[in-house]
Amino acid sequence: MNRAPYAADPAASRGREFPEDRDGTRGPRSEFQRDRDRIIHSIAFRRLRSKTQVFVAPDGDHYRTRLTHSIEVAQIGRVIARELGLDEDLTEALCLGHDIGHPPFGHAGETALEEAMVHAGGYDHNAQGIRMLARLESNYPDHPGLNLTWETLEGLAKHNGPVSAANWALSDIDAAYPLELGQWPSLEAQVAAVADDIAYDNHDIDDGLRAGFLSLDDLMEIDFLADQFRAVEKRFPHISRDKQLRELVRSQIGLMVNDVLEHTRKNIVGLDTVQQVREAGKQLAGFSPDMADRERMLKKFMYQRLYYHPEQLQTAERARDVIARLFVAYQQDPTTMPDDWLERLPDTDPEKSRHIADFIAGMTDRFAIDQCTRIYGRAPQGLSNV
Ligand SMILES: Nc1nc2c(ncn2[C@H]2C[C@H](O)[C@@H](COP(=O)(O)OP(=O)(O)OP(=O)(O)O)O2)c(=O)[nH]1
């Protein structure tokens, strides 16, 4: 690996929250490789396979789930990291771990948990991801969570930029292991954030077309997509429309990646250390202003046409109802929880509600529906495909 001076260096890691003594079992991996591998082997990561990205319980096998999305983010993140001389393993760990705190049913589930937790400290998926990885996952003999390095926790907490230290989930971990929450994170974390945008901006077009919620005519309303589609048609006049659309998505990913590389390279000229990255006081890795404008326009379009499509809103309403009803059921009759969760249930709020939110947030879509069906005696309407 050709490491740039501003890259995060696993040999200079600030270490792990809990000292580890595993003589003879360490092998050849760097600290960041080990973090990536711990995430891949975690239960929380495996559960992403049955968590909603955009479509709840889609009929086809080809739609993205949170798991396939995370893998696509990691692919894009690694390409950018390698080109910039950053640590690919740390970038990959952050890309693979960035969505682990999503509850069942994506944003609909998150809205329901935000509402349920309004008097108990709130809920957000980024903070929950840290909580899952640093506290709730319990597969190791000598520490809670995965005991990830400071750099990985920092990157997961702040990949979208500085966050408030008052945040309910981060304050606990930050108190034990300060993450410098008010500063920008490493370039590896900033790359993971922009790779997330590049991945979902484009794969959601692909899935929206697949679902029939978007059409070529819709896409042609966006000038830069129309320009690109005409270029694709010119290059590949004889292939099917379907293949031309796939090529459009592919070329759009390439354009965005190249834009990030060019813009970021300009921003990091003269930087010699990762500490300078953190102290720069601004985002360094990301889209150029032009591409950022286009990307905002694309997101606005996707909200109007796909994410808030009437069918999606109806499904989201049903999914929110499942999460809200589960929360009420566990509050009113905790014996409906499995024994291992019941045994650890605190008596009073806000800890009691937080424990219930932890349980629900870790569920897959399928498990949430099963639990709701078991507790209320019938399957929730319109979600039985899960
Ligand atoms: N169906 C549906 N999907 C949504 C909605 N809002 C966002 N999405 C989808 C679009 C993307 O595939 C994905 C983006 O949300 P994420 O939470 O993964 O990324 P975001 O950039 O909001 O936050 P993050 O960087 O992960 O902290 O979720 C919505 O209201 N309905």
PDB file of C-alpha atoms and ligand atoms in Angstrom, residues 52-56 64 66 69 98-99 102 105-108 110-111 124-126 156 159-160 192-193 196-197 199-201 203-204 299 302-303 306-308 312-313 316, ligand 1:
ATOM      1  CA  THR A  52     -34.525  -2.258   4.403  1.00  0.00           C
ATOM      2  CA  GLN A  53     -32.475   0.085   2.226  1.00  0.00           C
ATOM      3  CA  VAL A  54     -35.329   1.705   0.287  1.00  0.00           C
ATOM      4  CA  PHE A  55     -37.791  -1.081  -0.470  1.00  0.00           C
ATOM      5  CA  VAL A  56     -39.383  -2.961   2.413  1.00  0.00           C
ATOM      6  CA  ARG A  64     -30.421  -3.575  -2.452  1.00  0.00           C
ATOM      7  CA  ARG A  66     -28.486  -2.602   3.834  1.00  0.00           C
ATOM      8  CA  HIS A  69     -25.516  -1.378  -0.051  1.00  0.00           C
ATOM      9  CA  HIS A  98     -21.618   2.860   8.730  1.00  0.00           C
ATOM     10  CA  ASP A  99     -25.209   1.547   8.548  1.00  0.00           C
ATOM     11  CA  HIS A 102     -30.263   1.240  11.283  1.00  0.00           C
ATOM     12  CA  PHE A 105     -37.545  -0.819   7.920  1.00  0.00           C
ATOM     13  CA  GLY A 106     -34.939   1.881   7.302  1.00  0.00           C
ATOM     14  CA  HIS A 107     -36.073   5.460   7.731  1.00  0.00           C
ATOM     15  CA  ALA A 108     -39.640   4.468   8.625  1.00  0.00           C
ATOM     16  CA  GLU A 110     -36.050   5.219  12.608  1.00  0.00           C
ATOM     17  CA  THR A 111     -38.926   7.710  12.655  1.00  0.00           C
ATOM     18  CA  ASP A 124     -30.410   8.187  15.641  1.00  0.00           C
ATOM     19  CA  HIS A 125     -28.856   5.442  13.592  1.00  0.00           C
ATOM     20  CA  ASN A 126     -25.272   6.722  13.606  1.00  0.00           C
ATOM     21  CA  LEU A 156     -18.109   5.909  12.546  1.00  0.00           C
ATOM     22  CA  HIS A 159     -18.195  10.414   9.125  1.00  0.00           C
ATOM     23  CA  ASN A 160     -20.706  13.153   8.293  1.00  0.00           C
ATOM     24  CA  ALA A 192     -16.657   6.609   3.570  1.00  0.00           C
ATOM     25  CA  ALA A 193     -19.312   9.347   3.808  1.00  0.00           C
ATOM     26  CA  ASP A 196     -22.179   6.252   0.812  1.00  0.00           C
ATOM     27  CA  ASP A 197     -23.734   9.099  -1.185  1.00  0.00           C
ATOM     28  CA  ALA A 199     -23.497   4.365  -3.875  1.00  0.00           C
ATOM     29  CA  TYR A 200     -27.067   5.117  -2.903  1.00  0.00           C
ATOM     30  CA  ASP A 201     -27.642   8.051  -5.272  1.00  0.00           C
ATOM     31  CA  HIS A 203     -28.148   2.270  -6.916  1.00  0.00           C
ATOM     32  CA  ASP A 204     -31.445   3.824  -5.864  1.00  0.00           C
ATOM     33  CA  LYS A 299     -31.472  13.782  -4.078  1.00  0.00           C
ATOM     34  CA  MET A 302     -35.267  11.003  -5.649  1.00  0.00           C
ATOM     35  CA  TYR A 303     -37.249  12.142  -2.632  1.00  0.00           C
ATOM     36  CA  LEU A 306     -39.007   7.452  -5.249  1.00  0.00           C
ATOM     37  CA  TYR A 307     -38.599   7.774  -1.492  1.00  0.00           C
ATOM     38  CA  TYR A 308     -41.931   9.637  -1.117  1.00  0.00           C
ATOM     39  CA  GLN A 312     -43.549   3.850  -0.459  1.00  0.00           C
ATOM     40  CA  LEU A 313     -45.326   6.178   1.964  1.00  0.00           C
ATOM     41  CA  ALA A 316     -43.568   3.259   5.535  1.00  0.00           C
TER      42      ALA A 316
HETATM   43  N1  LIG B   1     -38.021   4.427   1.320  1.00  0.00           N
HETATM   44  C1  LIG B   1     -37.307   5.460   1.810  1.00  0.00           C
HETATM   45  N2  LIG B   1     -35.973   5.444   1.678  1.00  0.00           N
HETATM   46  C2  LIG B   1     -35.288   6.491   2.166  1.00  0.00           C
HETATM   47  C3  LIG B   1     -35.907   7.570   2.829  1.00  0.00           C
HETATM   48  N3  LIG B   1     -34.942   8.437   3.194  1.00  0.00           N
HETATM   49  C4  LIG B   1     -33.789   7.929   2.796  1.00  0.00           C
HETATM   50  N4  LIG B   1     -33.980   6.757   2.174  1.00  0.00           N
HETATM   51  C5  LIG B   1     -32.957   5.893   1.611  1.00  0.00           C
HETATM   52  C6  LIG B   1     -32.238   6.515   0.470  1.00  0.00           C
HETATM   53  C7  LIG B   1     -30.864   5.934   0.613  1.00  0.00           C
HETATM   54  O1  LIG B   1     -30.807   4.648  -0.007  1.00  0.00           O
HETATM   55  C8  LIG B   1     -30.685   5.816   2.094  1.00  0.00           C
HETATM   56  C9  LIG B   1     -30.054   7.080   2.668  1.00  0.00           C
HETATM   57  O2  LIG B   1     -30.205   7.129   4.009  1.00  0.00           O
HETATM   58  P1  LIG B   1     -29.008   6.750   5.004  1.00  0.00           P
HETATM   59  O3  LIG B   1     -29.568   6.898   6.345  1.00  0.00           O
HETATM   60  O4  LIG B   1     -28.371   5.482   4.634  1.00  0.00           O
HETATM   61  O5  LIG B   1     -27.953   7.875   4.678  1.00  0.00           O
HETATM   62  P2  LIG B   1     -27.927   9.336   5.197  1.00  0.00           P
HETATM   63  O6  LIG B   1     -27.029  10.043   4.253  1.00  0.00           O
HETATM   64  O7  LIG B   1     -29.297   9.869   5.403  1.00  0.00           O
HETATM   65  O8  LIG B   1     -27.286   9.163   6.645  1.00  0.00           O
HETATM   66  P3  LIG B   1     -25.850   8.571   7.050  1.00  0.00           P
HETATM   67  O9  LIG B   1     -24.833   9.150   6.150  1.00  0.00           O
HETATM   68  O10 LIG B   1     -25.923   7.077   6.982  1.00  0.00           O
HETATM   69  O11 LIG B   1     -25.732   9.022   8.429  1.00  0.00           O
HETATM   70  O12 LIG B   1     -31.979   5.625   2.630  1.00  0.00           O
HETATM   71  C10 LIG B   1     -37.325   7.538   2.959  1.00  0.00           C
HETATM   72  O13 LIG B   1     -37.960   8.426   3.532  1.00  0.00           O
HETATM   73  N5  LIG B   1     -37.977   6.461   2.436  1.00  0.00           N
END
